[in-house]
Every structure is written in C-alpha cells, then in structure tokens.
Amino acid sequence: MNSPQSDKIVVYQIYTRLFGNLNSTNKFYGSRDENGVGKFNDITSTALQELKKFGITHAWYTGVIEHATMTDYSAYGIPKDNPYVVKGIAGSPYAIKDYYDVDPDLAVDVRHRMAEFEALIKRSHEADLKVIIDFVPNHVARQYKSDMKPDSVKDFGQEDHENEAFHPQNNFYYLPHRKFIVPDNVPIPPRISTFPYEEFPAKATGNDVFSAKPSINDWFETIKLNYGVDYLNGRARHFEPTPSTWLKMRDILLYWAAKGVDGFRCDMAEMVPFEFWGWVIPEVKKVYPNTVFIAEIYNPAEYRSYLFNGKFDYLYDKVGLYDSLRRLMEGHGHTGDITRVWQQESGDFANRMLRFLENHDEQRIASNYFAKNPFYAIPAMVVSATLHGGPLMLYFGQEVGVNPTLAEGFSGEDGRTTMFDYWGVPEFQAWVNEGKFDGGKLNDDQKKLRQFYADLLHLVHSSEAIQKGHFYDLQYANSGGQSSGYNDAKMYTYLRHTDQQKLLIVCNFDLYNGTQTSINIPAHAWETMGLSAQGKYTLNEIFLYPQTININANEGIPLSINANSVRIFEIIPVK
C-alpha cells in the first residue's frame, strides 16, 4: 500500500553507480570490472515502488551527468581522461566532463546511455516519484569538452579571451602565460597508465584557487567557471550584458528539464553569485513552473540572499540543524542548540530548509567517525522530520545502518561511502536481495532500523500537523528545574498544531539514561493552539509506544521516556 499523498517532500539520495551493484569483491582501487558498477537499469520498477511505499516522494540520482573518470571509454568515442586530473578510478561526479551527456558507467549499452536514463525517468514517474539530479554550476572537469551538445551550442571556453585573466564574457578564469602544474603526490593506482597533462594557459581551480599549481587538498581536478565576478579585483560584478556562462547554464537546465527532470540539487550554489540564480530559476520556471531548486549552501549569512534574491525553493540545513543534532548523537551536544537553530530560521524560511543526517559528503551515522550506532539517530531523525514542514532527505542505506570500514580508494577509510571509486555496499545489498528489493538478507537489527524509518515517514505523510502545522518550542517552560526529572540539555519538547490536529513531541537524546519526568505546557501554549488552559485532555500516543494518558491542562504531564527515544502524542479534548 502506498503512502497517502502529502505535502511533505522526502528526498532519497541514490548514489547511482552504487545502488544496484551486487558485486562484493570490494578491492582497494578496484576497476569497474573487478568491483562492479550499478546501472540505470538496476533501479527497477520494483525498487522504485518499494521506495514509494517506504515514504519517498523524490529520488535524487547522484552522478548522472558525465564526469571525468580513469575508466577508458574511448572505444565509444568518449575521449580518455588524464589520470593526473581525476580523483579515484571511477572519478568524482562533481567534475563534469559533458553537461549534455550521462555517465557511461551507468549504462548497460553505452551507445544507448541517454535512452537508458530517459527510461529511468519514465519508471520513476510511473512509480509516482519526482526526479532530481545534480546541477554542478561552479566548476567543470579540467578536460571538459562536450561531444553531445546540440549543434547550435558553443562549448565552454570556445570563445574565451585566453590572454586575459578576467573578461566578463569568458567562461573560465586564466593565468596568462603560465602552465598548469599538477599537484604533488596525486594518487594513481600502479596499473593505470599515465601520460603528461598539458594545460596552457593555466585556469583557476574550482574552489577559487587562482594559482597555476593547486594543492592535493584543493579541487585540483576542476576549473572554476566565470559568472562575471572579478575575484581578484574586489569581486566586482559585471552582469550587463548577460554573461556567456549564464546563458549556457540556462540552456543546460532547460535541456534536462525537457527530459522530465523535476528538480535540481545545485552543488556549491553559494560559490555562484545569487544574482545568477535570481535570473536563471525564473527563466526555467517560465517553461517548467514546477521545477524544484535545492541549494547546497553552508553560510547562514547568505541564506536569505539565496532564498529571496536567488529564488531557491530550499536550502541545505547543514550548519544549523545537522551540526547541532550530530553533536547530540555523539553524546556531547546540548538541545539548546536546536532552539537557537529554529530561532535563526523562524518566520520567513524555516519551512524551506532541507533536513538530513546523511548524504554523500557526510560520514555515515553508524561509522566509528560519527555515532557508532545507527539507532542513535532515532530522536535526531524525528526532530529532522517533524520540527517544521520543510523537506527531509535520506541517503541510500541510511535506513539499514551502512557502516564503511574499509579504505575504498581515493578517499581512504573515512567513515563515508566512496564518491570516487567502484564499490559494493554490503548492508544495502542485503536490502536489494538480488534485485528483489525486499530486504530478504537484512539481519534483525537492520529490519528493526528500517521499520523505524518507514514508520516515521508514514507518520509524516499522514499527519496534517507535521506537514502544515505551527511550531511551539516548550523548552522554556521545562528547563531550569521547572519540570522534575527533565534534563534540559538532553531532552527537547515541542508542539506542532493546526486547527484539526495538535501534537506533543518529546525527544530524549540521552544515549544511556531514561527518565521519569513531568512535562509543562504553559497557558500561552494552550491558548496558541486554540484550547483551554483549564481543560481536560486525552493524550493518544501515535508513534512507537501506544499509550493513552488523561491530563488536566493546568497540571504537569507525568511521563516516562527511555534513553535515546521519542514519544509523540495527539492531544484530544475530553468532551
């Protein structure tokens, strides 16, 4: 049975080359043929229908657009990349090699790779899922060259003035008369044949490095794109006439939207001027009005600029909520940080923040570099899903406790699932179960964890208060010893309410200790919900631990709560 229709966006990030890979060899720096690679075709109708049942509304296919790689596809007319400017055997999906093509790794028949991606879009839509892909606007692979662009399109750099460090109509930034120098100690597996990399004049590197020799820690495999900002002269802006890069990027977005892509997760959006976004997003929405734009952004001082001037629909909530919840999951945070987050975001954009606990950039919850136990995500995930009405995101395998413990290739052993190399993800393979997508090989703990996520998503989709309700923080009424047994550093309590539904949500982030406490709901909160502060109410528990409590509004609510757990009650007046 599918989840009911709801207004809550739940994004499931699929690292496309890993999702359907059932190979379990997992050799360090293994080749495509040794370690295997997932295909578009592996994401079957069955898989998509199961994700829909799970509670997903949007599938984000990561790594779709063709990027630089050490795997040789020259037999298919795709130029070979120089390994000195590629990270990992498979390569980074954020070093785009051709904005108008898809990654050949992902196709069963490389010659028909675009048709296979278009078929995936069709399957996704048939499963009632929206499709999101990455748009990488800030930088391209050092050997960018589009083979699949329409004949009318001029390639990036094709008409640049290469003898000028900055020109408003250039697509790249140049270091005239200087040769690019590959960083020292670029790791290349012994079996990969090398040949000198030539780039003259040198171009600026993607992470705003204006040096002919970036470091190994820079985004050395990428070239910074020029949107009309002169970085070396006070960041002077030159937006009239419309820069060439703006026009090219608009056409690329329209190209993918025309294929049925419903939204774009915009990589490092804050490294591109918000003025561009404020121009291009309306340009796309004039043709495809329902297209969703999500900005990867890490500077809270720029949030309003990118939302209200840049016209983004949603922003990453990494620096705010993710960082606060991560500290709590690691056992050393304070729930006061959650209050500070919503206060900073309240009013005009709290519902436009994308909440998450994992993605391809972050360490896995279960890893030794993070919480070490995937169940420690329970209260944090509930807060992420229910604090406000904005979108929620899960990374593939989060729901079964993926825990990377081996060095996979370029990124080493760092608690992340590799972005750069071919690999199999054993916990996720257990859910895929040879293409049945039924979790048949999951162990009992993995099944229990996945059921928690499923129950939470189903609650989100069935609750009007969570989707559309107002928010009321109860910390101020329960902290400082006002409620006996209430640990205001580890507990977090709040209300979500509409005219039709009122919820009380209590979270205990203490990983080891439960408590018997009393929850105060002050008169102002009752009145804000449109209820009497002198009334009698029934609290019906609607998540995980079914229980009914009868209360008087003017008295504390006696409540026991286990370590690392949550309790969610619907408040119902007694007639």
Coordinates of C-alpha atoms in Angstrom, one line a residue:
M1 CA 0.0 0.0 0.0
N2 CA 1.4 3.4 -1.0
S3 CA 1.8 6.2 1.5
P4 CA -1.0 8.7 1.4
Q5 CA -0.5 11.9 -0.7
S6 CA 1.1 14.6 1.4
D7 CA 2.7 18.0 1.1
K8 CA 5.9 16.8 2.8
I9 CA 8.8 16.3 0.4
V10 CA 11.0 13.3 1.3
V11 CA 14.1 13.0 -0.9
Y12 CA 16.0 9.8 -1.2
Q13 CA 19.5 10.3 -2.4
I14 CA 20.6 7.4 -4.7
Y15 CA 24.3 7.2 -5.5
T16 CA 23.5 5.7 -8.9
R17 CA 26.7 3.8 -9.5
L18 CA 26.4 2.1 -6.1
F19 CA 22.7 1.5 -5.7
G20 CA 22.3 -1.7 -7.9
N21 CA 25.9 -3.0 -7.7
L22 CA 25.7 -6.5 -6.2
N23 CA 29.4 -7.3 -6.6
S24 CA 31.0 -7.9 -3.2
T25 CA 34.7 -8.0 -4.2
N26 CA 35.5 -4.6 -2.8
K27 CA 39.1 -4.5 -3.9
F28 CA 41.0 -1.3 -2.9
Y29 CA 41.2 0.8 -6.1
G30 CA 39.3 -1.9 -7.9
S31 CA 38.4 -1.4 -11.5
R32 CA 34.9 -1.3 -12.9
D33 CA 35.1 -4.9 -13.9
E34 CA 36.6 -6.1 -10.6
N35 CA 34.3 -4.3 -8.2
G36 CA 31.3 -3.8 -10.4
V37 CA 29.1 -0.8 -11.0
G38 CA 25.4 -0.2 -10.7
K39 CA 23.4 0.8 -13.8
F40 CA 20.3 2.9 -14.5
N41 CA 18.6 -0.4 -15.4
D42 CA 19.2 -1.8 -11.9
I43 CA 16.9 0.8 -10.5
T44 CA 13.8 -1.2 -11.5
S45 CA 10.1 -0.5 -11.2
T46 CA 10.1 -2.9 -8.2
A47 CA 12.8 -0.9 -6.5
L48 CA 11.1 2.4 -7.1
Q49 CA 7.7 1.1 -6.0
E50 CA 9.3 -0.1 -2.7
L51 CA 10.8 3.3 -2.2
K52 CA 7.4 4.9 -2.7
K53 CA 5.9 2.5 -0.2
F54 CA 8.7 3.4 2.2
G55 CA 7.6 7.0 2.1
I56 CA 9.8 8.6 -0.5
T57 CA 8.5 11.4 -2.8
H58 CA 11.6 12.4 -4.7
A59 CA 14.5 10.3 -6.0
W60 CA 17.8 12.2 -6.3
Y61 CA 20.0 10.4 -8.7
T62 CA 23.6 11.4 -7.9
G63 CA 26.3 11.2 -10.5
V64 CA 24.1 11.1 -13.7
I65 CA 25.9 13.7 -15.8
E66 CA 29.1 12.6 -17.5
H67 CA 32.2 13.2 -15.4
A68 CA 35.9 12.6 -15.6
T69 CA 37.0 9.0 -15.0
M70 CA 40.0 6.8 -15.2
T71 CA 37.9 4.1 -17.0
D72 CA 38.6 4.1 -20.7
Y73 CA 35.5 4.6 -22.9
S74 CA 37.4 5.8 -26.0
A75 CA 36.1 2.8 -27.9
Y76 CA 32.7 4.6 -27.7
G77 CA 34.1 7.9 -29.0
I78 CA 34.4 9.4 -25.4
P79 CA 37.9 10.9 -25.0
K80 CA 40.1 9.4 -22.4
D81 CA 40.8 11.5 -19.3
N82 CA 44.2 12.1 -18.0
P83 CA 44.5 10.3 -14.6
Y84 CA 46.5 13.2 -13.1
V85 CA 43.3 15.3 -13.0
V86 CA 40.9 12.6 -11.9
K87 CA 40.0 11.6 -8.3
G88 CA 39.6 7.9 -7.9
I89 CA 39.2 5.2 -10.5
A90 CA 35.5 6.0 -11.2
G91 CA 36.0 9.7 -10.8
S92 CA 34.1 12.5 -9.0
P93 CA 30.6 13.1 -10.1
Y94 CA 31.2 16.8 -9.5
A95 CA 34.0 17.0 -12.1
I96 CA 31.6 17.3 -15.1
K97 CA 33.1 16.4 -18.5
D98 CA 30.0 17.0 -20.6
Y99 CA 26.8 18.7 -19.4
Y100 CA 24.8 17.3 -22.2
D101 CA 25.7 13.6 -21.6
V102 CA 25.3 10.9 -19.0
D103 CA 27.9 8.8 -17.3
P104 CA 28.7 5.8 -19.5
D105 CA 29.4 3.7 -16.3
L106 CA 25.7 3.7 -15.7
A107 CA 24.6 2.2 -19.0
V108 CA 24.3 -1.4 -19.9
D109 CA 24.7 -0.4 -23.6
V110 CA 27.0 2.6 -23.6
R111 CA 25.8 3.6 -27.1
H112 CA 22.3 4.0 -25.7
R113 CA 23.1 5.5 -22.4
M114 CA 20.8 8.5 -22.7
A115 CA 17.9 6.3 -23.6
E116 CA 18.5 4.2 -20.5
F117 CA 18.5 7.3 -18.3
E118 CA 15.3 8.5 -20.0
A119 CA 13.7 5.1 -19.3
L120 CA 14.7 5.6 -15.6
I121 CA 12.9 8.9 -15.5
K122 CA 9.8 7.2 -17.0
R123 CA 9.9 4.4 -14.4
S124 CA 10.3 6.9 -11.6
H125 CA 7.3 8.9 -12.8
E126 CA 5.3 5.7 -13.2
A127 CA 6.1 5.0 -9.5
D128 CA 4.8 8.4 -8.6
L129 CA 8.3 9.7 -7.7
K130 CA 9.8 13.0 -8.8
V131 CA 13.3 13.0 -10.3
I132 CA 16.1 15.2 -9.0
I133 CA 19.6 15.3 -10.5
D134 CA 22.7 17.3 -9.6
F135 CA 23.4 20.6 -11.4
V136 CA 27.1 21.5 -10.9
P137 CA 27.4 25.1 -11.8
N138 CA 30.6 26.3 -10.2
H139 CA 33.2 24.2 -11.9
V140 CA 33.9 21.6 -14.6
A141 CA 36.5 18.8 -15.2
R142 CA 39.8 20.2 -16.3
Q143 CA 39.4 18.4 -19.7
Y144 CA 35.8 19.5 -20.2
K145 CA 34.6 19.0 -23.8
S146 CA 31.0 18.4 -24.8
D147 CA 30.6 15.8 -27.5
M148 CA 26.8 15.6 -27.2
K149 CA 25.8 19.3 -27.1
P150 CA 23.3 20.5 -29.7
D151 CA 25.0 21.8 -32.9
S152 CA 23.9 25.4 -32.1
V153 CA 25.7 25.4 -28.7
K154 CA 29.2 26.9 -28.3
D155 CA 31.3 24.9 -25.8
F156 CA 32.6 26.4 -22.6
G157 CA 35.8 28.3 -23.3
Q158 CA 35.4 28.1 -27.1
E159 CA 35.1 31.9 -27.5
D160 CA 37.2 32.9 -24.4
H161 CA 39.9 35.6 -24.5
E162 CA 42.7 33.3 -23.1
N163 CA 45.2 36.1 -22.7
E164 CA 43.0 38.0 -20.2
A165 CA 42.9 36.8 -16.6
F166 CA 39.3 38.0 -16.4
H167 CA 36.9 39.0 -19.1
P168 CA 33.1 39.3 -18.3
Q169 CA 32.2 37.1 -21.3
N170 CA 34.9 34.5 -20.6
N171 CA 33.7 31.1 -19.3
F172 CA 36.9 30.5 -17.4
Y173 CA 39.5 32.4 -15.3
Y174 CA 43.0 32.3 -16.8
L175 CA 46.5 32.7 -15.5
P176 CA 48.0 34.1 -18.8
H177 CA 51.4 32.9 -19.9
R178 CA 51.6 30.3 -17.1
K179 CA 51.4 26.5 -17.4
F180 CA 49.2 24.4 -15.1
I181 CA 51.2 22.3 -12.7
V182 CA 49.7 19.1 -11.4
P183 CA 49.8 18.9 -7.5
D184 CA 52.4 16.8 -5.9
N185 CA 51.6 13.2 -4.9
V186 CA 48.4 12.8 -6.9
P187 CA 47.5 9.1 -6.0
I188 CA 47.3 7.0 -9.1
P189 CA 47.0 3.2 -8.9
P190 CA 50.0 1.4 -10.3
R191 CA 48.2 -0.3 -13.1
I192 CA 46.8 3.0 -14.5
S193 CA 48.9 4.2 -17.4
T194 CA 49.9 7.8 -17.2
F195 CA 50.8 10.5 -19.6
P196 CA 51.7 14.2 -19.1
Y197 CA 48.9 16.6 -18.5
E198 CA 49.1 19.8 -20.5
E199 CA 47.1 22.9 -19.8
F200 CA 48.2 26.3 -21.1
P201 CA 47.4 28.9 -20.1
A202 CA 46.5 27.5 -16.7
K203 CA 43.0 28.1 -15.5
A204 CA 41.8 28.9 -11.9
T205 CA 40.8 25.8 -9.9
G206 CA 37.2 25.1 -8.8
N207 CA 37.5 26.1 -5.1
D208 CA 38.5 29.7 -6.0
V209 CA 42.2 28.9 -6.2
F210 CA 43.9 31.3 -8.6
S211 CA 47.3 29.5 -8.7
A212 CA 48.9 27.6 -11.5
K213 CA 49.7 24.8 -9.0
P214 CA 46.8 24.0 -6.6
S215 CA 47.4 21.6 -3.7
I216 CA 46.3 18.0 -3.4
N217 CA 43.7 19.2 -1.0
D218 CA 42.1 21.6 -3.5
W219 CA 39.6 20.7 -6.1
F220 CA 42.5 20.4 -8.4
E221 CA 40.6 18.2 -10.9
T222 CA 38.2 21.1 -11.7
I223 CA 38.2 24.5 -13.3
K224 CA 36.3 27.4 -11.9
L225 CA 33.5 28.9 -14.1
N226 CA 33.2 32.7 -14.6
Y227 CA 29.8 34.2 -13.9
G228 CA 31.0 37.8 -14.4
V229 CA 32.6 38.2 -10.9
D230 CA 36.2 39.5 -10.9
Y231 CA 37.5 37.8 -7.8
L232 CA 41.0 39.4 -8.0
N233 CA 39.6 42.9 -8.2
G234 CA 37.3 43.3 -5.2
R235 CA 34.8 40.8 -6.6
A236 CA 33.5 43.4 -8.9
R237 CA 30.3 42.3 -10.7
H238 CA 29.9 42.5 -14.4
F239 CA 26.4 41.3 -15.2
E240 CA 25.5 43.6 -18.1
P241 CA 25.3 42.4 -20.8
T242 CA 24.3 38.9 -19.6
P243 CA 27.5 36.8 -19.2
S244 CA 28.0 33.9 -21.6
T245 CA 28.2 31.4 -18.7
W246 CA 24.7 32.5 -17.6
L247 CA 23.2 31.8 -21.0
K248 CA 25.0 28.5 -21.4
M249 CA 23.8 27.3 -17.9
R250 CA 20.2 28.3 -18.6
D251 CA 20.2 26.2 -21.7
I252 CA 21.7 23.2 -19.9
L253 CA 19.0 23.4 -17.2
L254 CA 16.3 23.6 -19.8
Y255 CA 17.8 20.6 -21.7
W256 CA 17.5 18.3 -18.6
A257 CA 14.1 19.7 -17.6
A258 CA 12.8 18.9 -21.1
K259 CA 13.8 15.2 -20.5
G260 CA 11.4 15.1 -17.5
V261 CA 13.8 16.0 -14.7
D262 CA 11.7 17.6 -11.9
G263 CA 14.3 19.3 -9.9
F264 CA 18.0 20.1 -9.4
R265 CA 20.2 19.9 -6.3
C266 CA 22.6 22.7 -7.1
D267 CA 26.2 21.8 -6.0
M268 CA 28.0 24.5 -4.0
A269 CA 25.4 27.1 -5.1
E270 CA 26.8 29.8 -2.8
M271 CA 30.1 29.8 -4.9
V272 CA 28.0 31.2 -7.8
P273 CA 26.5 34.7 -7.4
F274 CA 22.9 34.8 -6.2
E275 CA 22.2 37.2 -9.0
F276 CA 22.6 34.4 -11.5
W277 CA 20.2 32.2 -9.6
G278 CA 17.7 35.0 -9.3
W279 CA 17.8 35.2 -13.1
V280 CA 18.0 31.6 -14.2
I281 CA 15.5 30.0 -11.8
P282 CA 12.6 32.2 -13.1
E283 CA 13.9 31.5 -16.6
V284 CA 13.5 27.8 -16.1
K285 CA 10.2 28.1 -14.2
K286 CA 8.7 30.2 -17.1
V287 CA 8.8 26.9 -19.1
Y288 CA 8.7 24.3 -16.3
P289 CA 6.9 26.0 -13.4
N290 CA 7.0 23.1 -11.0
T291 CA 10.8 22.6 -11.2
V292 CA 12.4 22.4 -7.7
F293 CA 15.7 24.0 -6.9
I294 CA 17.7 23.0 -3.8
A295 CA 20.9 24.9 -2.9
E296 CA 23.9 23.3 -1.2
I297 CA 24.9 26.2 0.9
Y298 CA 26.9 26.4 4.2
N299 CA 27.0 30.1 5.0
P300 CA 24.0 31.1 7.1
A301 CA 24.7 34.8 6.5
E302 CA 23.8 34.1 2.8
Y303 CA 20.6 32.1 3.4
R304 CA 18.2 35.0 2.8
S305 CA 20.1 36.2 -0.3
Y306 CA 19.8 32.8 -2.0
L307 CA 16.2 32.2 -0.9
F308 CA 14.7 35.6 -1.6
N309 CA 17.0 37.1 -4.2
G310 CA 18.3 33.9 -5.7
K311 CA 14.8 32.3 -5.8
F312 CA 15.8 28.9 -4.5
D313 CA 13.0 26.7 -3.2
Y314 CA 15.0 25.0 -0.5
L315 CA 18.5 25.2 1.2
Y316 CA 20.6 22.6 2.9
D317 CA 20.3 22.8 6.7
K318 CA 23.8 21.6 7.4
V319 CA 25.5 24.3 9.5
G320 CA 22.3 24.7 11.6
L321 CA 20.3 21.6 12.4
Y322 CA 22.6 18.9 11.1
D323 CA 25.6 20.1 13.1
S324 CA 23.5 20.5 16.3
L325 CA 22.0 17.1 16.0
R326 CA 25.3 15.4 15.2
R327 CA 26.8 16.7 18.4
L328 CA 23.8 15.2 20.4
M329 CA 24.1 11.9 18.6
E330 CA 27.8 11.8 19.5
G331 CA 26.9 12.4 23.1
H332 CA 28.3 15.8 23.7
G333 CA 25.7 18.3 22.4
H334 CA 23.0 20.4 24.0
T335 CA 19.4 20.7 23.0
G336 CA 19.6 24.4 23.4
D337 CA 21.3 24.4 20.0
I338 CA 18.0 23.2 18.4
T339 CA 16.2 26.2 19.9
R340 CA 18.8 28.6 18.5
V341 CA 18.5 27.0 15.0
W342 CA 14.7 27.5 14.8
Q343 CA 15.0 31.0 16.2
Q344 CA 17.5 31.9 13.5
E345 CA 15.3 30.3 10.8
S346 CA 11.9 31.1 12.1
G347 CA 9.3 33.3 10.4
D348 CA 10.2 33.6 6.8
F349 CA 12.1 30.4 5.9
A350 CA 12.0 27.6 8.5
N351 CA 9.9 25.5 6.1
R352 CA 12.4 26.0 3.3
M353 CA 15.3 24.2 5.0
L354 CA 16.2 20.7 3.8
R355 CA 16.9 18.5 6.9
F356 CA 19.2 15.5 6.7
L357 CA 21.5 13.3 8.8
E358 CA 23.5 11.7 5.9
N359 CA 24.5 12.5 2.4
H360 CA 27.4 11.7 0.1
D361 CA 29.6 14.4 1.8
E362 CA 29.0 13.4 5.4
Q363 CA 30.2 10.4 7.4
R364 CA 27.8 7.5 8.0
I365 CA 25.9 7.6 11.3
A366 CA 26.9 4.0 12.1
S367 CA 30.6 4.6 11.4
N368 CA 33.3 5.0 14.0
Y369 CA 33.7 8.6 12.9
F370 CA 30.2 9.5 13.9
A371 CA 27.7 8.0 16.3
K372 CA 29.0 4.4 16.0
N373 CA 25.4 3.1 16.3
P374 CA 22.7 3.7 13.7
F375 CA 19.9 3.6 16.3
Y376 CA 21.4 6.8 17.9
A377 CA 19.7 8.6 15.0
I378 CA 16.2 7.9 16.4
P379 CA 15.5 11.2 18.2
A380 CA 17.6 13.3 15.8
M381 CA 15.7 11.8 12.8
V382 CA 12.3 12.6 14.5
V383 CA 13.4 16.2 15.0
S384 CA 14.6 16.4 11.4
A385 CA 11.3 15.1 10.1
T386 CA 8.9 16.9 12.4
L387 CA 10.4 20.2 13.6
H388 CA 8.9 22.1 10.6
G389 CA 7.1 21.4 7.4
G390 CA 10.1 21.6 5.0
P391 CA 11.7 18.7 3.1
L392 CA 13.5 15.8 4.6
M393 CA 16.4 13.8 3.0
L394 CA 17.8 10.3 3.5
Y395 CA 20.9 8.9 1.9
F396 CA 20.6 5.4 0.4
G397 CA 21.4 2.8 3.0
Q398 CA 21.0 5.1 6.0
E399 CA 17.9 3.2 6.9
V400 CA 19.8 -0.1 7.2
G401 CA 22.8 1.3 9.0
V402 CA 25.5 1.3 6.4
N403 CA 28.9 1.4 8.1
P404 CA 32.0 1.8 5.8
T405 CA 35.0 0.2 7.5
L406 CA 37.5 -0.3 4.6
A407 CA 39.7 2.0 2.5
E408 CA 37.9 2.1 -0.8
G409 CA 40.2 4.1 -3.0
F410 CA 41.0 7.8 -3.3
S411 CA 39.2 8.9 -0.1
G412 CA 40.6 6.2 2.0
E413 CA 38.8 4.9 5.1
D414 CA 37.0 7.9 6.5
G415 CA 33.5 6.8 7.5
R416 CA 32.0 7.8 4.2
T417 CA 30.7 5.7 1.3
T418 CA 33.1 6.4 -1.5
M419 CA 32.3 9.1 -4.0
F420 CA 35.2 8.4 -6.2
D421 CA 35.6 4.6 -6.7
Y422 CA 33.8 1.4 -7.7
W423 CA 32.4 -0.4 -4.6
G424 CA 29.6 -2.6 -3.3
V425 CA 27.7 -1.6 -0.1
P426 CA 27.0 -4.8 1.7
E427 CA 24.3 -3.6 4.1
F428 CA 22.4 -2.1 1.1
Q429 CA 23.0 -5.2 -1.0
A430 CA 21.2 -7.1 1.7
W431 CA 18.1 -5.0 1.1
V432 CA 18.4 -5.2 -2.6
N433 CA 18.5 -9.0 -2.2
E434 CA 19.5 -10.0 -5.8
G435 CA 17.1 -7.5 -7.3
K436 CA 14.0 -8.4 -5.2
F437 CA 14.3 -5.2 -3.1
D438 CA 12.5 -6.9 -0.2
G439 CA 15.2 -6.8 2.5
G440 CA 15.4 -10.6 2.4
K441 CA 19.0 -10.6 3.5
L442 CA 18.8 -8.0 6.3
N443 CA 19.5 -9.1 9.8
D444 CA 17.0 -8.4 12.6
D445 CA 18.6 -5.2 13.7
Q446 CA 18.7 -3.9 10.2
K447 CA 15.0 -4.8 9.7
K448 CA 14.1 -3.0 13.0
L449 CA 16.1 0.1 12.0
R450 CA 14.4 0.2 8.5
Q451 CA 11.0 -0.2 10.2
F452 CA 11.6 2.8 12.4
Y453 CA 12.4 4.9 9.3
A454 CA 9.3 3.6 7.5
D455 CA 7.1 4.3 10.5
L456 CA 8.4 7.8 10.8
L457 CA 7.9 8.6 7.1
H458 CA 4.4 7.2 7.2
L459 CA 3.6 9.3 10.3
V460 CA 5.0 12.4 8.5
H461 CA 2.8 11.7 5.4
S462 CA -0.4 11.1 7.5
S463 CA -0.1 14.0 9.9
E464 CA -1.5 17.3 9.0
A465 CA 0.2 19.0 12.0
I466 CA 3.6 17.8 10.9
Q467 CA 3.1 18.8 7.3
K468 CA 1.4 22.1 7.7
G469 CA 1.2 22.9 11.4
H470 CA 2.6 25.7 13.5
F471 CA 5.5 25.1 15.8
Y472 CA 5.8 25.9 19.5
D473 CA 9.0 25.2 21.5
L474 CA 8.3 24.1 25.1
Q475 CA 11.9 24.2 26.3
Y476 CA 11.4 27.5 28.1
A477 CA 8.6 26.0 30.2
N478 CA 10.5 22.9 31.2
S479 CA 14.1 24.0 31.7
G480 CA 15.9 25.2 34.7
G481 CA 14.3 22.7 37.1
Q482 CA 10.7 23.7 36.3
S483 CA 9.9 20.1 35.5
S484 CA 11.3 17.4 37.8
G485 CA 13.4 14.8 36.0
Y486 CA 13.6 16.9 32.9
N487 CA 17.2 17.1 31.6
D488 CA 17.1 20.3 29.6
A489 CA 20.5 19.6 28.0
K490 CA 19.4 16.2 26.6
M491 CA 15.6 16.5 26.2
Y492 CA 13.7 18.5 23.6
T493 CA 9.9 19.0 23.7
Y494 CA 7.7 20.9 21.3
L495 CA 4.2 21.2 19.8
R496 CA 3.0 21.0 16.2
H497 CA -0.5 22.1 15.7
T498 CA -3.3 23.0 13.2
D499 CA -6.9 23.6 13.8
Q500 CA -7.5 19.9 13.2
Q501 CA -4.6 18.3 14.9
K502 CA -2.4 19.0 17.9
L503 CA 0.8 17.0 18.6
L504 CA 3.1 16.9 21.6
I505 CA 6.6 15.6 20.7
V506 CA 9.1 14.7 23.4
C507 CA 12.7 13.6 22.5
N508 CA 15.3 12.2 24.8
F509 CA 18.8 12.5 23.3
D510 CA 20.5 10.9 26.4
L511 CA 22.0 7.8 24.8
Y512 CA 22.2 5.9 28.1
N513 CA 19.6 7.1 30.6
G514 CA 15.8 7.2 30.6
T515 CA 13.8 9.3 33.0
Q516 CA 10.5 9.8 34.7
T517 CA 9.6 13.4 34.3
S518 CA 6.7 15.9 34.1
I519 CA 6.1 18.0 31.0
N520 CA 4.7 21.5 31.4
I521 CA 2.5 23.0 28.7
P522 CA 2.0 26.7 29.7
A523 CA -1.3 28.5 29.4
H524 CA 0.1 30.5 26.5
A525 CA 0.8 27.3 24.5
W526 CA -2.8 26.0 25.1
E527 CA -4.2 29.3 24.1
T528 CA -2.0 29.4 21.0
M529 CA -3.4 26.0 20.0
G530 CA -6.9 27.4 20.5
L531 CA -7.5 25.2 23.5
S532 CA -8.5 26.0 27.1
A533 CA -5.7 26.2 29.6
Q534 CA -8.1 24.8 32.2
G535 CA -9.4 21.9 30.1
K536 CA -9.2 18.1 30.3
Y537 CA -7.4 16.2 27.5
T538 CA -6.5 12.7 26.4
L539 CA -3.1 12.2 25.0
N540 CA -3.1 9.4 22.4
E541 CA 0.4 8.1 21.6
I542 CA 0.7 7.7 17.8
F543 CA 4.3 6.5 17.3
L544 CA 6.3 3.5 18.5
Y545 CA 4.8 3.1 22.1
P546 CA 0.9 3.1 22.0
Q547 CA -0.4 4.6 25.3
T548 CA -3.2 6.8 26.4
I549 CA -2.8 9.5 29.2
N550 CA -5.6 11.6 30.6
I551 CA -4.5 15.0 31.8
N552 CA -5.6 18.4 33.2
A553 CA -4.1 21.2 31.2
N554 CA -3.1 23.1 34.3
E555 CA -1.1 20.3 35.7
G556 CA 2.2 18.7 34.6
I557 CA 2.1 15.7 32.3
P558 CA 3.7 12.6 34.0
L559 CA 5.8 10.9 31.5
S560 CA 8.4 8.1 31.4
I561 CA 10.8 8.1 28.5
N562 CA 13.5 5.6 27.7
A563 CA 17.1 6.5 26.7
N564 CA 17.6 7.5 23.1
S565 CA 13.9 7.6 22.3
V566 CA 10.9 9.7 21.4
R567 CA 7.2 9.9 22.4
I568 CA 4.6 11.6 20.1
F569 CA 1.1 12.2 21.4
E570 CA -2.0 13.6 19.7
I571 CA -3.9 16.0 22.1
I572 CA -7.6 15.4 22.1
P573 CA -10.1 17.5 24.2
V574 CA -12.3 15.4 26.5
K575 CA -15.9 16.4 25.8

